[in-house]
XYZ file of C-alpha atoms in Angstrom:
299
model
C -46.238 34.333 45.611
C -48.541 34.552 42.566
C -50.941 36.565 44.820
C -48.179 39.051 45.789
C -46.892 39.546 42.207
C -49.849 39.852 39.751
C -49.589 38.405 36.239
C -49.289 41.854 34.592
C -46.172 42.493 36.596
C -44.641 38.948 36.629
C -44.666 38.507 32.970
C -42.904 41.797 31.982
C -40.327 41.413 34.851
C -39.314 37.878 33.722
C -39.387 38.817 30.069
C -37.120 41.840 30.454
C -34.818 40.087 32.938
C -34.079 37.506 30.364
C -33.753 40.187 27.669
C -31.205 42.227 29.643
C -29.318 38.925 30.451
C -28.987 38.260 26.689
C -27.785 41.769 26.114
C -25.184 41.326 28.746
C -23.774 38.006 27.579
C -24.057 38.484 23.796
C -21.440 40.785 22.327
C -23.337 42.856 19.784
C -20.945 45.874 19.626
C -22.674 49.243 19.518
C -26.173 47.873 18.576
C -28.643 45.956 20.807
C -28.366 42.163 20.402
C -32.055 41.827 19.288
C -31.408 44.251 16.394
C -28.089 42.985 15.281
C -28.982 39.298 15.420
C -32.528 38.506 14.223
C -32.474 35.071 15.904
C -32.325 36.867 19.185
C -35.593 38.696 18.431
C -37.197 35.439 17.337
C -36.115 33.726 20.600
C -37.549 36.641 22.657
C -40.831 36.584 20.827
C -41.141 32.790 21.343
C -40.197 33.176 25.003
C -42.783 35.917 25.640
C -45.377 33.734 23.753
C -44.576 30.765 26.121
C -44.747 32.992 29.246
C -48.247 34.212 28.246
C -49.225 30.615 27.317
C -47.901 29.179 30.629
C -49.895 31.775 32.578
C -53.044 31.124 30.686
C -52.618 27.360 31.243
C -51.989 27.806 34.985
C -55.196 30.025 35.306
C -57.303 27.397 33.609
C -55.788 24.645 35.726
C -56.607 26.674 38.816
C -60.213 27.266 37.680
C -60.740 23.591 36.934
C -59.159 22.611 40.341
C -61.437 25.078 42.136
C -64.606 23.777 40.696
C -63.568 20.202 41.863
C -63.337 21.219 45.399
C -66.051 20.749 47.954
C -67.846 23.750 49.361
C -65.876 23.498 52.591
C -62.663 23.453 50.736
C -63.673 26.300 48.652
C -64.470 28.378 51.788
C -61.071 27.601 53.240
C -59.335 28.598 50.151
C -61.334 31.856 49.822
C -60.365 32.613 53.433
C -56.691 31.972 52.700
C -56.822 34.070 49.566
C -58.466 36.880 51.517
C -55.664 37.079 54.037
C -53.137 39.895 53.458
C -49.470 38.803 53.288
C -48.962 40.287 56.824
C -51.592 37.984 58.312
C -50.147 34.983 56.568
C -48.420 32.235 58.596
C -45.023 32.423 56.772
C -44.863 36.215 57.265
C -45.535 35.964 61.044
C -42.915 33.220 61.370
C -40.362 35.359 59.489
C -41.020 38.519 61.551
C -40.826 36.400 64.770
C -37.302 35.196 63.748
C -36.041 38.557 62.755
C -37.462 40.498 65.757
C -38.182 37.881 68.524
C -40.897 40.177 69.744
C -42.856 39.171 72.900
C -46.671 38.693 72.573
C -48.752 41.409 73.861
C -50.007 39.122 76.676
C -46.517 39.214 78.225
C -46.267 42.977 78.194
C -46.771 43.260 81.934
C -43.683 41.130 82.535
C -41.565 43.405 80.467
C -42.553 46.753 81.982
C -39.759 48.678 83.617
C -40.167 51.028 86.459
C -39.802 53.989 84.186
C -42.634 56.349 83.406
C -42.256 59.440 81.267
C -45.434 61.424 81.107
C -47.558 58.283 80.833
C -45.092 56.623 78.325
C -43.922 53.299 79.731
C -40.772 51.399 78.834
C -40.522 47.777 77.958
C -37.398 45.590 78.468
C -37.499 43.866 75.015
C -34.557 42.147 73.602
C -32.782 43.781 70.781
C -33.820 42.448 67.278
C -31.514 39.556 66.139
C -30.835 41.383 62.790
C -29.686 44.480 64.582
C -27.337 42.482 66.931
C -25.879 40.392 63.983
C -25.251 43.582 62.075
C -23.514 45.173 65.079
C -21.383 42.112 65.468
C -20.528 42.282 61.700
C -19.549 45.919 62.157
C -17.104 45.054 64.889
C -15.654 42.368 62.843
C -15.177 44.599 59.749
C -13.575 47.249 62.003
C -11.095 44.683 63.281
C -10.236 43.346 59.875
C -9.895 46.987 58.495
C -7.687 48.090 61.293
C -5.293 44.986 60.858
C -5.151 45.266 57.118
C -4.463 48.898 56.770
C -2.951 50.099 60.137
C -0.928 46.853 61.097
C -0.150 45.171 57.756
C 0.224 48.524 55.836
C -2.044 47.662 52.865
C -2.621 50.439 50.295
C -5.464 52.772 51.135
C -7.598 54.342 48.453
C -5.265 57.297 47.823
C -2.290 55.087 47.355
C -4.291 52.712 45.084
C -5.229 55.684 42.983
C -1.612 56.978 42.650
C -0.474 53.469 41.625
C -3.212 53.142 39.024
C -2.486 56.571 37.637
C 1.203 55.770 37.377
C 0.451 52.337 35.617
C -1.965 54.094 33.281
C 0.810 56.452 32.178
C 3.148 53.484 31.668
C 0.510 51.733 29.625
C -0.189 54.881 27.462
C 3.455 55.478 26.810
C 3.785 51.754 25.703
C 0.643 52.175 23.415
C 1.939 55.324 21.990
C 5.121 53.471 20.814
C 3.168 51.073 18.644
C 0.164 53.055 17.781
C 0.602 54.372 14.233
C -2.161 56.863 14.370
C -0.849 58.402 17.606
C 2.776 58.605 16.563
C 4.660 61.922 16.961
C 8.300 63.137 16.528
C 9.204 61.792 20.035
C 8.054 58.250 19.353
C 8.663 57.925 15.511
C 11.310 55.441 14.513
C 13.256 54.886 11.344
C 11.886 52.255 8.897
C 14.457 50.146 7.022
C 12.102 47.306 5.563
C 12.149 47.550 1.687
C 8.325 47.257 1.654
C 8.007 50.277 3.925
C 10.527 52.179 1.793
C 8.764 51.274 -1.332
C 5.438 52.580 0.221
C 7.301 55.830 1.209
C 8.505 56.307 -2.271
C 5.050 56.031 -3.774
C 3.799 58.703 -1.278
C 6.833 60.893 -2.030
C 6.295 60.590 -5.716
C 2.763 61.492 -5.488
C 3.035 64.368 -3.083
C 6.663 65.629 -2.763
C 8.248 65.165 -6.329
C 6.749 68.374 -7.645
C 9.001 70.485 -5.360
C 11.801 68.016 -4.643
C 11.979 66.033 -7.991
C 11.347 62.378 -8.199
C 14.930 61.550 -7.361
C 15.053 64.056 -4.393
C 17.590 66.147 -6.083
C 15.689 69.460 -5.292
C 13.661 71.957 -7.367
C 11.601 74.427 -5.650
C 12.390 72.610 -2.458
C 15.924 71.754 -1.226
C 18.093 68.821 -2.159
C 17.181 65.844 -0.003
C 20.154 63.644 -1.070
C 23.099 65.580 0.618
C 24.266 65.798 4.169
C 23.001 69.353 4.828
C 19.498 70.031 6.417
C 17.785 73.449 6.831
C 15.502 72.251 9.654
C 17.598 69.447 10.897
C 18.047 65.816 9.645
C 17.220 62.563 11.196
C 13.921 60.668 11.436
C 12.504 62.821 14.131
C 13.298 66.254 12.631
C 12.125 65.120 9.105
C 8.931 63.770 10.668
C 8.410 66.899 12.573
C 8.838 68.979 9.396
C 6.305 66.883 7.552
C 3.766 67.238 10.319
C 4.162 70.986 10.990
C 5.498 72.226 7.652
C 8.609 74.178 6.899
C 9.744 77.649 7.450
C 7.016 80.418 7.698
C 6.265 82.040 4.476
C 8.621 79.979 2.186
C 8.674 76.421 3.610
C 6.489 73.593 2.569
C 3.007 73.134 3.912
C 1.988 70.858 6.847
C 0.999 67.430 5.692
C -0.728 66.297 8.908
C -4.149 66.890 7.295
C -3.299 64.949 4.225
C -1.077 62.100 5.403
C -1.489 59.738 8.451
C 1.456 59.516 10.924
C 2.283 55.997 9.628
C 2.435 57.354 6.114
C 4.669 60.360 7.067
C 6.962 57.918 8.875
C 7.371 55.886 5.693
C 8.097 59.072 3.686
C 10.532 60.366 6.170
C 12.341 56.957 6.270
C 12.400 56.921 2.435
C 13.812 60.459 2.280
C 16.655 59.509 4.591
C 17.454 56.532 2.420
C 18.197 58.990 -0.434
C 21.285 60.198 1.316
C 24.253 59.948 -0.935
C 22.377 58.851 -4.149
C 23.923 61.763 -5.917
C 21.224 62.415 -8.643
C 22.323 64.380 -11.755
C 21.924 68.148 -11.769
C 21.023 68.197 -8.152
C 20.337 71.422 -6.357
C 23.144 72.973 -4.331
C 23.211 71.877 -0.711
C 21.507 74.224 1.845
C 21.643 74.388 5.580
C 24.056 72.698 7.962
C 25.538 69.160 7.962
C 23.596 66.910 10.234
C 25.206 64.207 12.194
C 22.782 61.496 13.416
C 23.247 60.336 17.003
C 21.361 57.428 18.712
C 19.315 56.358 15.737
C 16.238 54.325 16.609
C 15.396 51.824 13.967
C 11.998 50.028 13.840
C 12.509 46.317 14.183
C 9.862 43.911 12.592
């Protein structure tokens, strides 16, 4: 084996095999393990040093052992080393087991009475590897037919359809709880005091200039009455925050400034202002909104 794989191939192959194994088993995120973890680099350096040291030691041992041999033993060793791997005994035995070829001396016994322009045909046995592969294909065909044609197992097309359907279900479930992927279809009304307090802070910082701190309305409409210009309820208010108000005179879109979770908190806080009746509130605008099937976020 050492003769077949020289040292300048053997050492790099072993080193990089160990390195790839460490990269596979060590979770280092988006960076290589030997960069993220300095101890890995130290280990690889020491491992490479040991590999080279072992090769040098084995070479020295071989040289010392060779000089201790007799001349006859040296000649036998040189002859064995000069043999190609195809002439080696283990290779011949392996090929004999795989092919079961007859020796050339028995060729006359295998000749058939067929002659094609001087080309003669031999009655050799099929190679065992070919025969076993043929039997394996037959067995595979039987198992395949029973599994898919008799027992009705899912084929690749049906497996794909099921995986796609399950992926859609998983995406829908994820969308329900992913704050940064929330939209007006999946948004829910928040009632927790902490969420409403956070919504109030965002409202005061961004919305009070047009709607007043108490939501009574100034440039923008009154947010404390029962009437809404673009529809009330958590979904409509969230939609208005994301996409903005009426063209030309409505408020701007806040999707570039606020995250979906923040807009959910603001919308929930705005809806909590209903009936607060602040002093000097702006006259109601729009139509009365009656909420149906309210979805409340449960913590």
